Short mmCIF file of N, CA and C in Angstrom, two decimals:
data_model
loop_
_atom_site.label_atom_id
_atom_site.label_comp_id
_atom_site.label_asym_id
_atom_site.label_seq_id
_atom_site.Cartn_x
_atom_site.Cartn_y
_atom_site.Cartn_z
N UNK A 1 23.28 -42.30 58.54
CA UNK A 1 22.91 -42.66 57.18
C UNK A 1 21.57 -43.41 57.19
N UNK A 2 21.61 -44.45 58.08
CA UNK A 2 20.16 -45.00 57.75
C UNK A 2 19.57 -44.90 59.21
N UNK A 3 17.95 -44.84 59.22
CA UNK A 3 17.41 -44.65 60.29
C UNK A 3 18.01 -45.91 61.79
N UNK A 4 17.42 -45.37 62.70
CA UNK A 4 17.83 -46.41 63.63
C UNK A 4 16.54 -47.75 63.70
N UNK A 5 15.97 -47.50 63.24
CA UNK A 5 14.97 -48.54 62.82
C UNK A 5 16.05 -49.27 61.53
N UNK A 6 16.13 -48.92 60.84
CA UNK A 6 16.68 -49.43 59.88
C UNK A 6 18.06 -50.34 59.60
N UNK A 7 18.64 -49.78 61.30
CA UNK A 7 19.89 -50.39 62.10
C UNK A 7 19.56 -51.42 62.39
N UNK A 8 18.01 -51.40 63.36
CA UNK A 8 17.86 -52.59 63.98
C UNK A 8 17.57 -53.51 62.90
N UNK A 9 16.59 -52.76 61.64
CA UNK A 9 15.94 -54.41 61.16
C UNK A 9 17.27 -55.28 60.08
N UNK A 10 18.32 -54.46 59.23
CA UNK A 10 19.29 -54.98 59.48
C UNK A 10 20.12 -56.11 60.09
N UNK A 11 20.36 -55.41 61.37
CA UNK A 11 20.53 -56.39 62.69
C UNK A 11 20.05 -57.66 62.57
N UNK A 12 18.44 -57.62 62.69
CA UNK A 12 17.49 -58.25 63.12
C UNK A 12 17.69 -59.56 62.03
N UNK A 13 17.43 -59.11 60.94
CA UNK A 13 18.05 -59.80 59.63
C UNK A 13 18.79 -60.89 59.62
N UNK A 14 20.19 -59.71 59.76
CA UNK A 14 21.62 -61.19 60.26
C UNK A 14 21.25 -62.01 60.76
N UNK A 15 20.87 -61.85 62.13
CA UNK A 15 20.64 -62.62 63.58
C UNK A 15 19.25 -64.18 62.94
N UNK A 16 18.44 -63.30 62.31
CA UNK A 16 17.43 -64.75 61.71
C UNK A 16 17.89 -65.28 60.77
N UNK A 17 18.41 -65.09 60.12
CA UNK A 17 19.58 -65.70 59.04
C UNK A 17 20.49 -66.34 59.84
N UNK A 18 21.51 -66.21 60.36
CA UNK A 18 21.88 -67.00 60.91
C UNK A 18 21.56 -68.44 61.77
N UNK A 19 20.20 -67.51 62.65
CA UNK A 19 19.67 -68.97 62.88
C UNK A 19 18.69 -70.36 62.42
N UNK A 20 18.82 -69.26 60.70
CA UNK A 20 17.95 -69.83 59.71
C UNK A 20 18.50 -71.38 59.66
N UNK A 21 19.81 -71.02 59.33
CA UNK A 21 20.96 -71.85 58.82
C UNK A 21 21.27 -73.01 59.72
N UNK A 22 20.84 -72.50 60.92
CA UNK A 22 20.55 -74.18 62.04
C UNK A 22 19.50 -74.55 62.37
N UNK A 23 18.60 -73.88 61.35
CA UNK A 23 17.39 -74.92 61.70
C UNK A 23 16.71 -73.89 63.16
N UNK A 24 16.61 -73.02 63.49
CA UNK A 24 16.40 -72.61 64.80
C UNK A 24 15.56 -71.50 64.31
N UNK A 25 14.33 -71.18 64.92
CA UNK A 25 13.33 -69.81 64.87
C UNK A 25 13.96 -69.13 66.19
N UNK A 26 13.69 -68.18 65.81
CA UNK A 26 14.05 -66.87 67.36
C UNK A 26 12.46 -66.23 67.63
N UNK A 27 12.89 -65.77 68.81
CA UNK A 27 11.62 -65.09 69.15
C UNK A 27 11.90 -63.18 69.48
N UNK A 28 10.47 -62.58 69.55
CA UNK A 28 11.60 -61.26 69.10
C UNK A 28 11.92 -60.54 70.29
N UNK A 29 11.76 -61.45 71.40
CA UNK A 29 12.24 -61.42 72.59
C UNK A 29 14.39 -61.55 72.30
N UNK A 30 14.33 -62.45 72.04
CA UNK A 30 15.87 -63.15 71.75
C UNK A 30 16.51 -62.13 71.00
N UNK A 31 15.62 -61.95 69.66
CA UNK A 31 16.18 -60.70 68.79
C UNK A 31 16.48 -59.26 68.92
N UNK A 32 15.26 -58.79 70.10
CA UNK A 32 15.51 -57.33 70.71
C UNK A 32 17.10 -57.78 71.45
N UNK A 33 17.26 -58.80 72.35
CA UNK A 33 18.23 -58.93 73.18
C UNK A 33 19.54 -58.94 72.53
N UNK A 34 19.68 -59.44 71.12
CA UNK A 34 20.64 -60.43 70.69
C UNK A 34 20.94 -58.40 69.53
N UNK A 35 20.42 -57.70 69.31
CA UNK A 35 20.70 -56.30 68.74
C UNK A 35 20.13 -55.15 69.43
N UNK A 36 19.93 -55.64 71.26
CA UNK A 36 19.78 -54.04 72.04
C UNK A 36 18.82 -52.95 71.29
N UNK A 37 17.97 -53.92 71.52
CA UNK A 37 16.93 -52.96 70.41
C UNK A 37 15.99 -52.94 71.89
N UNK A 38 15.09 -52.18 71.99
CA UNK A 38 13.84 -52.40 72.60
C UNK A 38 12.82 -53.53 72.01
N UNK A 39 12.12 -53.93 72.62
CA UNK A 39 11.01 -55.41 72.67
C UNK A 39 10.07 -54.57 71.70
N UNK A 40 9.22 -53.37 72.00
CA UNK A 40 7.98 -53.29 71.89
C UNK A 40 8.81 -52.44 69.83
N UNK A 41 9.38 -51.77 70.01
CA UNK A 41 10.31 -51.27 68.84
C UNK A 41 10.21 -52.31 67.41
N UNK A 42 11.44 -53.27 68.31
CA UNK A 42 11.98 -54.42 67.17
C UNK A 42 10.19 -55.10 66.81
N UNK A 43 9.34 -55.39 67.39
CA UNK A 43 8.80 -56.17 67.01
C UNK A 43 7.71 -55.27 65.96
N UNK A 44 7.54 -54.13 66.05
CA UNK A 44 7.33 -53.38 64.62
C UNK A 44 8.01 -53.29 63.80
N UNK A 45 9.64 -53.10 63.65
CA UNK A 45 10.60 -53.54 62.76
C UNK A 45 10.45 -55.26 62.19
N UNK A 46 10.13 -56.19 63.00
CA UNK A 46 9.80 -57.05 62.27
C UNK A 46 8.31 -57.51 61.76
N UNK A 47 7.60 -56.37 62.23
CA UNK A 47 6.24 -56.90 61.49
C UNK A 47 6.43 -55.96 59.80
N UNK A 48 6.67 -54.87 59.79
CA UNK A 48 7.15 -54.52 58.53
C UNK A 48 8.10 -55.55 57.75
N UNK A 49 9.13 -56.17 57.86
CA UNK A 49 10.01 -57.06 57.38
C UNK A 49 8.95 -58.74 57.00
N UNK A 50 7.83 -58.92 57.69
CA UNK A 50 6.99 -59.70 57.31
C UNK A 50 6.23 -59.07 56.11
N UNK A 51 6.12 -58.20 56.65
CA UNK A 51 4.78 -57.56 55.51
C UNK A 51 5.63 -57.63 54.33
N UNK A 52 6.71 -56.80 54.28
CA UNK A 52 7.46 -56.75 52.52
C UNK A 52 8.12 -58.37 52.21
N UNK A 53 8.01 -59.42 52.69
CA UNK A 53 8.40 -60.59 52.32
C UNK A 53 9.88 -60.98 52.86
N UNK A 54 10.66 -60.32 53.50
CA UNK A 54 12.08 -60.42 53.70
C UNK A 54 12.24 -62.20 54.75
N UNK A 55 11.43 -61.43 55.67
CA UNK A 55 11.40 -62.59 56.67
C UNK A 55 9.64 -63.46 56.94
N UNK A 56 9.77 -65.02 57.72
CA UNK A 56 8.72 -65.19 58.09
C UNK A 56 8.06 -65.29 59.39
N UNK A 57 6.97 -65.32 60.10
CA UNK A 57 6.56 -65.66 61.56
C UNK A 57 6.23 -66.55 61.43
N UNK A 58 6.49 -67.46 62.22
CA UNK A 58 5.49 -68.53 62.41
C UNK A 58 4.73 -68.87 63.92
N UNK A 59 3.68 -69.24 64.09
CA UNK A 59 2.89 -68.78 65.50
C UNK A 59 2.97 -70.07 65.77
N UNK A 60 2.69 -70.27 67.04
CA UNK A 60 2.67 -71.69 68.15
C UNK A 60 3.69 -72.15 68.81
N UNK A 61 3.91 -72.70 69.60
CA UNK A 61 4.74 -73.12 70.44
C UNK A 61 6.17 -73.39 69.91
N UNK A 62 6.52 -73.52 68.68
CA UNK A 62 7.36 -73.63 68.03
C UNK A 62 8.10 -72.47 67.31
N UNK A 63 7.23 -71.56 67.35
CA UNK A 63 7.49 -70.39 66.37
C UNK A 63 8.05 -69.75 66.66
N UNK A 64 8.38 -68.34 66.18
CA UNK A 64 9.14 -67.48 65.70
C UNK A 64 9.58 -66.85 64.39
N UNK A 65 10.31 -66.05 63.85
CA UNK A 65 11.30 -65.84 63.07
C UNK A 65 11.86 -66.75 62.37
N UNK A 66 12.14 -66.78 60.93
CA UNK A 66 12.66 -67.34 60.47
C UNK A 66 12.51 -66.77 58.47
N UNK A 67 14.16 -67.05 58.24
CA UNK A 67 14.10 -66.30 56.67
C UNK A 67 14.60 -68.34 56.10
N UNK A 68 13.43 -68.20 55.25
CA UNK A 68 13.68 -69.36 53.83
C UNK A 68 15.71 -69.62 54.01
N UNK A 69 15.98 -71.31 54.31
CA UNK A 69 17.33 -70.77 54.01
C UNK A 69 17.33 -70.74 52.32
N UNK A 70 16.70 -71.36 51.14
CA UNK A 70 17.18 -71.10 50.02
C UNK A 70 16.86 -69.57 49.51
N UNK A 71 16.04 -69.14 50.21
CA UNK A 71 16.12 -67.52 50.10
C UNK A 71 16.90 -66.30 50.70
N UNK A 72 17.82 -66.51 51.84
CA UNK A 72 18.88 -65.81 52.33
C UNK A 72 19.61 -65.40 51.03
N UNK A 73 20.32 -66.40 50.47
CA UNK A 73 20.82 -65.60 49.57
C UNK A 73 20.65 -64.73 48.26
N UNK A 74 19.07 -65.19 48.67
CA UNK A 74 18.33 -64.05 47.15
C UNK A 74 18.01 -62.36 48.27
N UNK A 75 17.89 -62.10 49.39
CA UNK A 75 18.07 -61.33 50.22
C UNK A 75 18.31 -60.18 50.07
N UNK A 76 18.90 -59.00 49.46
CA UNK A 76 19.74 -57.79 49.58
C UNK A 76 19.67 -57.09 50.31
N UNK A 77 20.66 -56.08 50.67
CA UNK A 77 20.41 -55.28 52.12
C UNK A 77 19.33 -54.36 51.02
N UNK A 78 19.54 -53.58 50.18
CA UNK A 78 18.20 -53.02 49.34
C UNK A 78 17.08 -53.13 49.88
N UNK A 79 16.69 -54.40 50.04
CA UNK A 79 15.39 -54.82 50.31
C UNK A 79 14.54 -54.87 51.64
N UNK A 80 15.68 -54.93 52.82
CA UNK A 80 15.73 -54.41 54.16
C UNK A 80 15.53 -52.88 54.06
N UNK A 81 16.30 -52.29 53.78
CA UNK A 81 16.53 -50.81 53.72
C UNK A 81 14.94 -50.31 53.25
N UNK A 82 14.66 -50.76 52.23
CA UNK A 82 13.64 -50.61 51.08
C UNK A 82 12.59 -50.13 52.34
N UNK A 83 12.43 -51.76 52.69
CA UNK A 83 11.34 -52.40 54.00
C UNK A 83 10.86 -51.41 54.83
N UNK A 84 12.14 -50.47 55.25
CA UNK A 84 11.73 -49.79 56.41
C UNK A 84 12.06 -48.27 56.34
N UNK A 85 12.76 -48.14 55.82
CA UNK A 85 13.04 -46.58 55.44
C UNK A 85 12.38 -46.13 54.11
N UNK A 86 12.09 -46.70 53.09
CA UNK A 86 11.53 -46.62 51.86
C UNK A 86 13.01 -46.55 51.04
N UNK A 87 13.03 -45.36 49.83
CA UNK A 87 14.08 -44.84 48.94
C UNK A 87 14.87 -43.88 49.29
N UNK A 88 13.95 -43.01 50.44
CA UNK A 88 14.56 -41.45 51.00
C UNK A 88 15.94 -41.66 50.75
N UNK A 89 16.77 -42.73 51.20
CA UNK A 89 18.34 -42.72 51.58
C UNK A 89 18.79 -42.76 50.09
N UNK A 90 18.15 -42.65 48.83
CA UNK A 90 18.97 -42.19 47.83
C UNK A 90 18.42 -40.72 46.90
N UNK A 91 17.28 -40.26 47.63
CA UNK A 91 17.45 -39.20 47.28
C UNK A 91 17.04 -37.99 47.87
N UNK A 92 17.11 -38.28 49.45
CA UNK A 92 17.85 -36.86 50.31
C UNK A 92 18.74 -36.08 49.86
N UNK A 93 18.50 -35.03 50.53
CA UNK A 93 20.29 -34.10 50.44
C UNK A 93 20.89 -34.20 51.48
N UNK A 94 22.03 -34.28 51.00
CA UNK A 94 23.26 -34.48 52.26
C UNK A 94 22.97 -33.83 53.08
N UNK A 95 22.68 -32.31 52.98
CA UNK A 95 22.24 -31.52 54.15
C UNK A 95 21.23 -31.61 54.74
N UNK A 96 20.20 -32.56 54.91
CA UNK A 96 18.71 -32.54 54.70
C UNK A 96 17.99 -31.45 54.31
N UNK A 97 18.12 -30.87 53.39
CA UNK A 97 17.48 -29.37 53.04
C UNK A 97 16.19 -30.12 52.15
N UNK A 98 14.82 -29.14 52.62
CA UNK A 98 14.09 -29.63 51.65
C UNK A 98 13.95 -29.79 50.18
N UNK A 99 14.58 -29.24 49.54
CA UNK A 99 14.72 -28.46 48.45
C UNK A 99 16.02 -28.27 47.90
N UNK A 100 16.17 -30.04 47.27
CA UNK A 100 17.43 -29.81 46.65
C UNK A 100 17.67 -30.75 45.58
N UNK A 101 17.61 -30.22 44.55
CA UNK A 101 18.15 -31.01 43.15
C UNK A 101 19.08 -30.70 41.95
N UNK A 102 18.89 -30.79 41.08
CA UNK A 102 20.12 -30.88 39.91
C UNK A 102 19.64 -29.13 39.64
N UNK A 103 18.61 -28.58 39.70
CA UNK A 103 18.43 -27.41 39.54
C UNK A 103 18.81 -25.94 40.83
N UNK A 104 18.19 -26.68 41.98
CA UNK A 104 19.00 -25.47 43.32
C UNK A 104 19.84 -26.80 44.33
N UNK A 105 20.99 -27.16 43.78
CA UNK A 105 21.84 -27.91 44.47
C UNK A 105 21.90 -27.34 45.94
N UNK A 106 22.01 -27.89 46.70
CA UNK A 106 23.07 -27.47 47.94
C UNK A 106 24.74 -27.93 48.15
N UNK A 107 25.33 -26.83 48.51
CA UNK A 107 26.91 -27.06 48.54
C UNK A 107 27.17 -28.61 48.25
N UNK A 108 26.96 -29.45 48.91
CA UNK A 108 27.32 -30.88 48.46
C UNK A 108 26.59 -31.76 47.60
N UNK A 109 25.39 -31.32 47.18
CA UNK A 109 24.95 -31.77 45.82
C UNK A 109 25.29 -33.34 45.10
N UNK A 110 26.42 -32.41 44.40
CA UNK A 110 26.97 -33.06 43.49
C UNK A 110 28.18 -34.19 43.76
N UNK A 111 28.91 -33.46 45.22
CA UNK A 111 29.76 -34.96 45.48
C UNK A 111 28.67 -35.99 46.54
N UNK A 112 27.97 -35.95 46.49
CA UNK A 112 27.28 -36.33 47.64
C UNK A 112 26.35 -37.74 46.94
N UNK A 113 26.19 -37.29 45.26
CA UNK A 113 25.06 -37.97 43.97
C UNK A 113 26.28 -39.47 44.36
N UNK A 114 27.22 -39.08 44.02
CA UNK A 114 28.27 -40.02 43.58
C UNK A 114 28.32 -40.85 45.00
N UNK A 115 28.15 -40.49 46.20
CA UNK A 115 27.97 -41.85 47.01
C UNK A 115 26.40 -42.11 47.54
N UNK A 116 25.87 -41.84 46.86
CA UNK A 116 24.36 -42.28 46.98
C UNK A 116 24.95 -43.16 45.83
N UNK A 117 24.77 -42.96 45.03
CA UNK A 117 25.01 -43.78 43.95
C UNK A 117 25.65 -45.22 44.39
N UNK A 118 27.08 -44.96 45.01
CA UNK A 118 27.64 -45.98 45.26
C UNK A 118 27.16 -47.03 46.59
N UNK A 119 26.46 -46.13 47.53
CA UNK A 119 25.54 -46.65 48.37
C UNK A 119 24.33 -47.37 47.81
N UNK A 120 23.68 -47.21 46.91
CA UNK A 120 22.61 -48.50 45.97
C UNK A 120 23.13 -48.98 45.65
N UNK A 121 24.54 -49.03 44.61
CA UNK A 121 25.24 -50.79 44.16
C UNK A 121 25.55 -51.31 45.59
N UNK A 122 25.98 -50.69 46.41
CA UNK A 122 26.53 -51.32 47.67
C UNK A 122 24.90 -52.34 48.37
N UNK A 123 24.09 -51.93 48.55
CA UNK A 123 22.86 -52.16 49.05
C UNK A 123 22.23 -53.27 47.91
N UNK A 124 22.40 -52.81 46.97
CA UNK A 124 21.71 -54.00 45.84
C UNK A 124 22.38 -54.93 45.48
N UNK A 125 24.07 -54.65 45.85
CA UNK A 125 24.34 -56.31 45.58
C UNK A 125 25.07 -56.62 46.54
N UNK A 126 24.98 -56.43 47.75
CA UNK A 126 25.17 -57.42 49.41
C UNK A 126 23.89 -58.11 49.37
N UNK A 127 24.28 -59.35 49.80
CA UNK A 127 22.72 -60.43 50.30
C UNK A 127 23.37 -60.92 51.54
N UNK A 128 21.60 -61.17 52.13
CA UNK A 128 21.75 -61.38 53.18
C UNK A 128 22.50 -62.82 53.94
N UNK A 129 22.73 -63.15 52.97
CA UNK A 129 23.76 -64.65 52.99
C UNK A 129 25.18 -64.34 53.03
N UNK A 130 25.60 -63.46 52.69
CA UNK A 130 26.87 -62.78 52.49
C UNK A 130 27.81 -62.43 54.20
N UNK A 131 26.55 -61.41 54.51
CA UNK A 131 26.81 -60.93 55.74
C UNK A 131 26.52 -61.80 56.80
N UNK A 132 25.45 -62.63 56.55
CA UNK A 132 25.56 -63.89 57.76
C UNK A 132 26.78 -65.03 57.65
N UNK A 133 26.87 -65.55 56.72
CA UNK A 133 28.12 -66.17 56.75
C UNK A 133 29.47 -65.40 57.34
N UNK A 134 29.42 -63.76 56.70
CA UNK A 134 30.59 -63.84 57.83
C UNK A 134 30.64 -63.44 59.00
N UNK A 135 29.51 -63.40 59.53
CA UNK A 135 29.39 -63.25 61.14
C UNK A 135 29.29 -64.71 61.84
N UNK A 136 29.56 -65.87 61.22
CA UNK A 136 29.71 -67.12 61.43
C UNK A 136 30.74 -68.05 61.38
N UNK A 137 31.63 -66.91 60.30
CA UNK A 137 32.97 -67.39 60.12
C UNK A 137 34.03 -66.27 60.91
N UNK A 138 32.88 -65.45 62.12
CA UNK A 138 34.01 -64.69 62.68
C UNK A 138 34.54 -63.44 61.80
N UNK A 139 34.68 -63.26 60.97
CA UNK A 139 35.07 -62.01 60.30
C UNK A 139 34.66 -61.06 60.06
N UNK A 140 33.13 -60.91 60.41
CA UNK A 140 32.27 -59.36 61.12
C UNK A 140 31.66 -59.66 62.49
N UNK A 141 31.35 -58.69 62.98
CA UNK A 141 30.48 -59.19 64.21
C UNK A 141 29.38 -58.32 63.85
N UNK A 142 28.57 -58.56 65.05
CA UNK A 142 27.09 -58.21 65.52
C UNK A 142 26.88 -57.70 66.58
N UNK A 143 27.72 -57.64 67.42
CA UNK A 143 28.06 -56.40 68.74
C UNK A 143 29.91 -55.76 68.92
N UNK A 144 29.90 -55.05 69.38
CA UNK A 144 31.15 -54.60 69.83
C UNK A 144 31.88 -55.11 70.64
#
């Protein structure tokens, strides 16, 4: 469903959010490690996530990663997704066929509208405060 870039910056997300919340910057050394991403990868996944505003860098001996904590929870996965994949993921065709709309459907078309659909409310109203809290309270994780 969503690119593997789009896995990682996700990922990447939680993981600075979380350590938003103690006061702690990561480096994207820690972050490739901490979501098995590649080094040279993640750290284009997070220079895009700078550029659209999600997350911040900060340079010097101190720095790293880090998302606003009073802004985590203004966050949405939307806006991640947005970041790095663009819109494609709501209006592909299920089949990836080039050439497919309300006029030359492909076989799944039409059940397919209805979870795109439900995949943007899903995406526009999760924040990124949501999903870090419960990978803190134990009730999702972040690896297997």
């Amino acid at each position: 469903m969503f690119s593997k870039a789009c896995e990682y910056g996700i990922k990447a997300c939680i993981f600075i959010a979380i350590n938003s919340y103690e006061g702690k910057r990561v480096s994207p050394k820690e972050i490739a490690e901490e979501i098995n991403s590649p080094q040279a990868f993640t750290a284009k996944i997070l220079q895009a996530l700078v550029r659209h505003n999600i997350i911040e860098s900060v340079k010097g001996a101190y720095g790293g990663f880090e998302v606003s904590k009073n802004e985590i929870k203004h966050i949405k996965l939307a806006q991640i997704v947005k970041a790095i994949d663009g819109d494609s993921i709501y209006n592909g065709c299920g089949l990836g066929l080039e050439k497919c709309d309300e006029n030359h459907p492909c076989p799944v078309h039409d059940k397919f509208k209805g979870v795109r659909d439900e995949l943007k409310y899903m995406l526009e109203n999760t924040s990124l405060e949501e999903l870090a809290l419960n990978i803190k309270s134990g009730a999702s994780f972040l690896k297997a």
